[in-house]
């Protein structure tokens, strides 16, 4: 045996004794056993925590799905709101003439009616006055620049086109700015 071998033998013996002592201590001492149980408890809880992570992920997935479905519902609501957008449709060029009107809801039947349908002056953009006299060739006159239109227009037809545009959803394409 060399000095080196002796050192290794002594060290191995010492390590063996220390480990055996620690093991005996764990077995014999309730406090250390409790500590060991504590380690096992922590490990078990870490494992359970991983399960909780999956549960959280599952809950998040369900939450995202619910939010997605809610967003779809909101989109439907937006479509319904868009259906009411036609109320901002109050100008259009029909039968080669610019028209302006406003929408009024009938209290009795809840239907929307075209009100105050009049041409717009091609020169200055002012809403024109309609001529009341049936014998006059004058159809409308601009109160601002006094431009006169002589071409007779059937307001019932113009209104029918406006309502048809709304019902068929083609009114935005007809708006000329
Ligand atoms: Zn004018």
PDB file of C-alpha atoms and ligand atoms in Angstrom:
ATOM      1  CA  UNK A   1       0.000   0.000   0.000  1.00  0.00           C
ATOM      2  CA  UNK A   2       1.289   3.386  -0.986  1.00  0.00           C
ATOM      3  CA  UNK A   3       0.523   6.539   0.959  1.00  0.00           C
ATOM      4  CA  UNK A   4      -1.983   7.504  -1.759  1.00  0.00           C
ATOM      5  CA  UNK A   5      -3.891   4.174  -1.494  1.00  0.00           C
ATOM      6  CA  UNK A   6      -4.021   4.573   2.277  1.00  0.00           C
ATOM      7  CA  UNK A   7      -5.483   8.089   1.907  1.00  0.00           C
ATOM      8  CA  UNK A   8      -8.188   6.832  -0.517  1.00  0.00           C
ATOM      9  CA  UNK A   9      -9.063   3.933   1.820  1.00  0.00           C
ATOM     10  CA  UNK A  10      -9.354   6.220   4.798  1.00  0.00           C
ATOM     11  CA  UNK A  11     -11.389   8.773   2.834  1.00  0.00           C
ATOM     12  CA  UNK A  12     -13.741   6.040   1.484  1.00  0.00           C
ATOM     13  CA  UNK A  13     -14.207   4.646   4.972  1.00  0.00           C
ATOM     14  CA  UNK A  14     -14.888   8.145   6.330  1.00  0.00           C
ATOM     15  CA  UNK A  15     -17.427   8.917   3.582  1.00  0.00           C
ATOM     16  CA  UNK A  16     -19.091   5.522   4.205  1.00  0.00           C
ATOM     17  CA  UNK A  17     -19.336   6.213   7.926  1.00  0.00           C
ATOM     18  CA  UNK A  18     -20.729   9.742   7.336  1.00  0.00           C
ATOM     19  CA  UNK A  19     -23.410   8.543   4.874  1.00  0.00           C
ATOM     20  CA  UNK A  20     -24.367   5.652   7.135  1.00  0.00           C
ATOM     21  CA  UNK A  21     -24.583   8.070  10.052  1.00  0.00           C
ATOM     22  CA  UNK A  22     -26.804  10.458   8.029  1.00  0.00           C
ATOM     23  CA  UNK A  23     -29.021   7.587   6.909  1.00  0.00           C
ATOM     24  CA  UNK A  24     -29.328   6.315  10.501  1.00  0.00           C
ATOM     25  CA  UNK A  25     -30.082   9.854  11.664  1.00  0.00           C
ATOM     26  CA  UNK A  26     -32.886  10.180   9.088  1.00  0.00           C
ATOM     27  CA  UNK A  27     -34.309   6.802  10.090  1.00  0.00           C
ATOM     28  CA  UNK A  28     -34.016   7.384  13.844  1.00  0.00           C
ATOM     29  CA  UNK A  29     -34.805  11.094  14.191  1.00  0.00           C
ATOM     30  CA  UNK A  30     -38.480  12.004  13.677  1.00  0.00           C
ATOM     31  CA  UNK A  31     -37.464  15.609  12.843  1.00  0.00           C
ATOM     32  CA  UNK A  32     -35.275  14.469   9.930  1.00  0.00           C
ATOM     33  CA  UNK A  33     -37.959  12.021   8.826  1.00  0.00           C
ATOM     34  CA  UNK A  34     -40.380  14.918   8.851  1.00  0.00           C
ATOM     35  CA  UNK A  35     -37.865  16.897   6.777  1.00  0.00           C
ATOM     36  CA  UNK A  36     -37.694  13.973   4.334  1.00  0.00           C
ATOM     37  CA  UNK A  37     -41.477  13.818   4.235  1.00  0.00           C
ATOM     38  CA  UNK A  38     -41.424  17.573   3.633  1.00  0.00           C
ATOM     39  CA  UNK A  39     -39.216  17.093   0.585  1.00  0.00           C
ATOM     40  CA  UNK A  40     -41.590  14.420  -0.706  1.00  0.00           C
ATOM     41  CA  UNK A  41     -44.550  16.741   0.003  1.00  0.00           C
ATOM     42  CA  UNK A  42     -42.872  19.556  -1.959  1.00  0.00           C
ATOM     43  CA  UNK A  43     -42.164  17.168  -4.860  1.00  0.00           C
ATOM     44  CA  UNK A  44     -45.764  15.929  -4.803  1.00  0.00           C
ATOM     45  CA  UNK A  45     -47.047  19.494  -4.779  1.00  0.00           C
ATOM     46  CA  UNK A  46     -44.768  20.482  -7.650  1.00  0.00           C
ATOM     47  CA  UNK A  47     -46.291  17.559  -9.573  1.00  0.00           C
ATOM     48  CA  UNK A  48     -49.769  18.661  -8.600  1.00  0.00           C
ATOM     49  CA  UNK A  49     -48.839  22.209  -9.620  1.00  0.00           C
ATOM     50  CA  UNK A  50     -48.092  20.895 -13.109  1.00  0.00           C
ATOM     51  CA  UNK A  51     -51.575  19.410 -13.173  1.00  0.00           C
ATOM     52  CA  UNK A  52     -52.905  22.809 -12.109  1.00  0.00           C
ATOM     53  CA  UNK A  53     -50.979  24.397 -14.995  1.00  0.00           C
ATOM     54  CA  UNK A  54     -52.889  22.104 -17.361  1.00  0.00           C
ATOM     55  CA  UNK A  55     -56.110  23.028 -15.618  1.00  0.00           C
ATOM     56  CA  UNK A  56     -55.226  26.718 -16.003  1.00  0.00           C
ATOM     57  CA  UNK A  57     -54.417  26.169 -19.691  1.00  0.00           C
ATOM     58  CA  UNK A  58     -57.731  24.349 -20.143  1.00  0.00           C
ATOM     59  CA  UNK A  59     -59.573  27.139 -18.341  1.00  0.00           C
ATOM     60  CA  UNK A  60     -57.782  29.731 -20.507  1.00  0.00           C
ATOM     61  CA  UNK A  61     -58.710  27.798 -23.665  1.00  0.00           C
ATOM     62  CA  UNK A  62     -62.356  27.758 -22.596  1.00  0.00           C
ATOM     63  CA  UNK A  63     -62.138  31.466 -21.747  1.00  0.00           C
ATOM     64  CA  UNK A  64     -60.620  32.269 -25.175  1.00  0.00           C
ATOM     65  CA  UNK A  65     -63.359  30.191 -26.825  1.00  0.00           C
ATOM     66  CA  UNK A  66     -66.041  32.086 -24.874  1.00  0.00           C
ATOM     67  CA  UNK A  67     -64.434  35.444 -25.791  1.00  0.00           C
ATOM     68  CA  UNK A  68     -64.248  34.317 -29.429  1.00  0.00           C
ATOM     69  CA  UNK A  69     -67.935  33.357 -29.406  1.00  0.00           C
ATOM     70  CA  UNK A  70     -68.754  36.678 -27.720  1.00  0.00           C
ATOM     71  CA  UNK A  71     -66.773  38.557 -30.388  1.00  0.00           C
ATOM     72  CA  UNK A  72     -68.792  36.711 -33.053  1.00  0.00           C
ATOM     73  CA  UNK A  73     -71.949  37.844 -31.287  1.00  0.00           C
ATOM     74  CA  UNK A  74     -70.625  41.398 -31.187  1.00  0.00           C
ATOM     75  CA  UNK A  75     -70.006  41.169 -34.933  1.00  0.00           C
ATOM     76  CA  UNK A  76     -73.639  40.159 -35.365  1.00  0.00           C
ATOM     77  CA  UNK A  77     -74.610  43.179 -33.285  1.00  0.00           C
ATOM     78  CA  UNK A  78     -72.447  45.349 -35.545  1.00  0.00           C
ATOM     79  CA  UNK A  79     -74.293  43.972 -38.575  1.00  0.00           C
ATOM     80  CA  UNK A  80     -77.583  44.935 -36.923  1.00  0.00           C
ATOM     81  CA  UNK A  81     -76.139  48.380 -36.191  1.00  0.00           C
ATOM     82  CA  UNK A  82     -75.010  48.629 -39.811  1.00  0.00           C
ATOM     83  CA  UNK A  83     -78.589  47.942 -40.846  1.00  0.00           C
ATOM     84  CA  UNK A  84     -79.426  51.170 -39.077  1.00  0.00           C
ATOM     85  CA  UNK A  85     -76.588  52.963 -40.871  1.00  0.00           C
ATOM     86  CA  UNK A  86     -78.952  53.747 -43.734  1.00  0.00           C
ATOM     87  CA  UNK A  87     -80.417  56.485 -41.525  1.00  0.00           C
ATOM     88  CA  UNK A  88     -77.249  58.435 -42.416  1.00  0.00           C
ATOM     89  CA  UNK A  89     -78.182  57.883 -46.083  1.00  0.00           C
ATOM     90  CA  UNK A  90     -79.826  61.262 -46.644  1.00  0.00           C
ATOM     91  CA  UNK A  91     -78.323  62.366 -49.979  1.00  0.00           C
ATOM     92  CA  UNK A  92     -78.201  60.731 -53.380  1.00  0.00           C
ATOM     93  CA  UNK A  93     -78.151  61.436 -57.081  1.00  0.00           C
ATOM     94  CA  UNK A  94     -81.319  59.987 -58.599  1.00  0.00           C
ATOM     95  CA  UNK A  95     -82.640  60.680 -62.096  1.00  0.00           C
ATOM     96  CA  UNK A  96     -79.734  63.054 -62.802  1.00  0.00           C
ATOM     97  CA  UNK A  97     -80.537  65.246 -59.824  1.00  0.00           C
ATOM     98  CA  UNK A  98     -79.032  65.538 -56.342  1.00  0.00           C
ATOM     99  CA  UNK A  99     -81.557  64.955 -53.593  1.00  0.00           C
ATOM    100  CA  UNK A 100     -81.608  65.562 -49.872  1.00  0.00           C
ATOM    101  CA  UNK A 101     -84.065  64.272 -47.279  1.00  0.00           C
ATOM    102  CA  UNK A 102     -84.269  63.053 -43.703  1.00  0.00           C
ATOM    103  CA  UNK A 103     -85.715  59.934 -42.128  1.00  0.00           C
ATOM    104  CA  UNK A 104     -88.662  60.056 -39.780  1.00  0.00           C
ATOM    105  CA  UNK A 105     -89.989  57.062 -37.890  1.00  0.00           C
ATOM    106  CA  UNK A 106     -93.733  56.662 -37.930  1.00  0.00           C
ATOM    107  CA  UNK A 107     -94.835  56.344 -34.315  1.00  0.00           C
ATOM    108  CA  UNK A 108     -97.858  54.223 -35.238  1.00  0.00           C
ATOM    109  CA  UNK A 109     -96.352  51.508 -37.460  1.00  0.00           C
ATOM    110  CA  UNK A 110     -92.640  51.980 -36.617  1.00  0.00           C
ATOM    111  CA  UNK A 111     -91.733  52.364 -40.299  1.00  0.00           C
ATOM    112  CA  UNK A 112     -89.164  54.873 -41.475  1.00  0.00           C
ATOM    113  CA  UNK A 113     -90.379  57.448 -43.971  1.00  0.00           C
ATOM    114  CA  UNK A 114     -88.539  59.809 -46.292  1.00  0.00           C
ATOM    115  CA  UNK A 115     -89.303  63.376 -45.257  1.00  0.00           C
ATOM    116  CA  UNK A 116     -88.596  66.763 -46.824  1.00  0.00           C
ATOM    117  CA  UNK A 117     -87.340  65.295 -50.098  1.00  0.00           C
ATOM    118  CA  UNK A 118     -86.005  68.156 -52.188  1.00  0.00           C
ATOM    119  CA  UNK A 119     -83.331  68.665 -54.855  1.00  0.00           C
ATOM    120  CA  UNK A 120     -79.951  70.198 -54.038  1.00  0.00           C
ATOM    121  CA  UNK A 121     -78.707  73.133 -56.094  1.00  0.00           C
ATOM    122  CA  UNK A 122     -76.094  71.947 -58.550  1.00  0.00           C
ATOM    123  CA  UNK A 123     -74.346  75.305 -58.380  1.00  0.00           C
ATOM    124  CA  UNK A 124     -74.023  76.059 -54.662  1.00  0.00           C
ATOM    125  CA  UNK A 125     -75.244  72.916 -52.859  1.00  0.00           C
ATOM    126  CA  UNK A 126     -78.172  74.569 -51.121  1.00  0.00           C
ATOM    127  CA  UNK A 127     -81.398  72.626 -50.643  1.00  0.00           C
ATOM    128  CA  UNK A 128     -83.890  73.995 -53.167  1.00  0.00           C
ATOM    129  CA  UNK A 129     -87.459  75.116 -52.800  1.00  0.00           C
ATOM    130  CA  UNK A 130     -90.087  73.173 -54.721  1.00  0.00           C
ATOM    131  CA  UNK A 131     -92.567  75.140 -56.754  1.00  0.00           C
ATOM    132  CA  UNK A 132     -96.115  74.764 -55.535  1.00  0.00           C
ATOM    133  CA  UNK A 133     -97.780  75.933 -58.736  1.00  0.00           C
ATOM    134  CA  UNK A 134     -98.681  73.159 -61.119  1.00  0.00           C
ATOM    135  CA  UNK A 135     -99.132  75.533 -64.095  1.00  0.00           C
ATOM    136  CA  UNK A 136     -95.576  76.951 -63.847  1.00  0.00           C
ATOM    137  CA  UNK A 137     -92.750  75.390 -65.848  1.00  0.00           C
ATOM    138  CA  UNK A 138     -90.516  76.073 -62.857  1.00  0.00           C
ATOM    139  CA  UNK A 139     -89.963  72.978 -60.744  1.00  0.00           C
ATOM    140  CA  UNK A 140     -87.480  74.124 -58.123  1.00  0.00           C
ATOM    141  CA  UNK A 141     -85.513  77.209 -57.204  1.00  0.00           C
ATOM    142  CA  UNK A 142     -82.358  77.700 -55.170  1.00  0.00           C
ATOM    143  CA  UNK A 143     -82.986  80.207 -52.369  1.00  0.00           C
ATOM    144  CA  UNK A 144     -79.316  81.215 -52.391  1.00  0.00           C
ATOM    145  CA  UNK A 145     -78.258  81.595 -56.032  1.00  0.00           C
ATOM    146  CA  UNK A 146     -81.761  81.509 -57.551  1.00  0.00           C
ATOM    147  CA  UNK A 147     -80.886  78.751 -59.986  1.00  0.00           C
ATOM    148  CA  UNK A 148     -84.063  77.208 -61.371  1.00  0.00           C
ATOM    149  CA  UNK A 149     -84.801  73.680 -62.508  1.00  0.00           C
ATOM    150  CA  UNK A 150     -87.599  73.234 -65.007  1.00  0.00           C
ATOM    151  CA  UNK A 151     -87.488  69.495 -65.420  1.00  0.00           C
ATOM    152  CA  UNK A 152     -90.408  67.989 -63.535  1.00  0.00           C
ATOM    153  CA  UNK A 153     -89.623  65.120 -61.199  1.00  0.00           C
ATOM    154  CA  UNK A 154     -92.005  62.667 -59.617  1.00  0.00           C
ATOM    155  CA  UNK A 155     -91.214  62.724 -55.898  1.00  0.00           C
ATOM    156  CA  UNK A 156     -93.032  59.390 -55.411  1.00  0.00           C
ATOM    157  CA  UNK A 157     -90.604  57.736 -57.855  1.00  0.00           C
ATOM    158  CA  UNK A 158     -87.552  59.345 -56.217  1.00  0.00           C
ATOM    159  CA  UNK A 159     -88.719  58.167 -52.809  1.00  0.00           C
ATOM    160  CA  UNK A 160     -89.362  54.654 -54.189  1.00  0.00           C
ATOM    161  CA  UNK A 161     -85.766  54.521 -55.515  1.00  0.00           C
ATOM    162  CA  UNK A 162     -84.397  55.679 -52.131  1.00  0.00           C
ATOM    163  CA  UNK A 163     -86.348  52.999 -50.257  1.00  0.00           C
ATOM    164  CA  UNK A 164     -85.385  50.357 -52.815  1.00  0.00           C
ATOM    165  CA  UNK A 165     -81.712  51.334 -52.388  1.00  0.00           C
ATOM    166  CA  UNK A 166     -82.003  50.839 -48.622  1.00  0.00           C
ATOM    167  CA  UNK A 167     -83.886  47.546 -48.899  1.00  0.00           C
ATOM    168  CA  UNK A 168     -81.358  46.119 -51.357  1.00  0.00           C
ATOM    169  CA  UNK A 169     -78.412  47.566 -49.428  1.00  0.00           C
ATOM    170  CA  UNK A 170     -76.994  49.324 -52.501  1.00  0.00           C
ATOM    171  CA  UNK A 171     -77.312  52.836 -51.215  1.00  0.00           C
ATOM    172  CA  UNK A 172     -73.613  53.404 -50.250  1.00  0.00           C
ATOM    173  CA  UNK A 173     -72.506  52.836 -53.857  1.00  0.00           C
ATOM    174  CA  UNK A 174     -74.918  55.497 -55.042  1.00  0.00           C
ATOM    175  CA  UNK A 175     -73.671  58.172 -52.670  1.00  0.00           C
ATOM    176  CA  UNK A 176     -71.670  60.686 -54.652  1.00  0.00           C
ATOM    177  CA  UNK A 177     -69.659  63.144 -52.659  1.00  0.00           C
TER     178      UNK A 177
HETATM  179 ZN1  LIG B   1     -77.790  77.492 -55.528  1.00  0.00          ZN
END
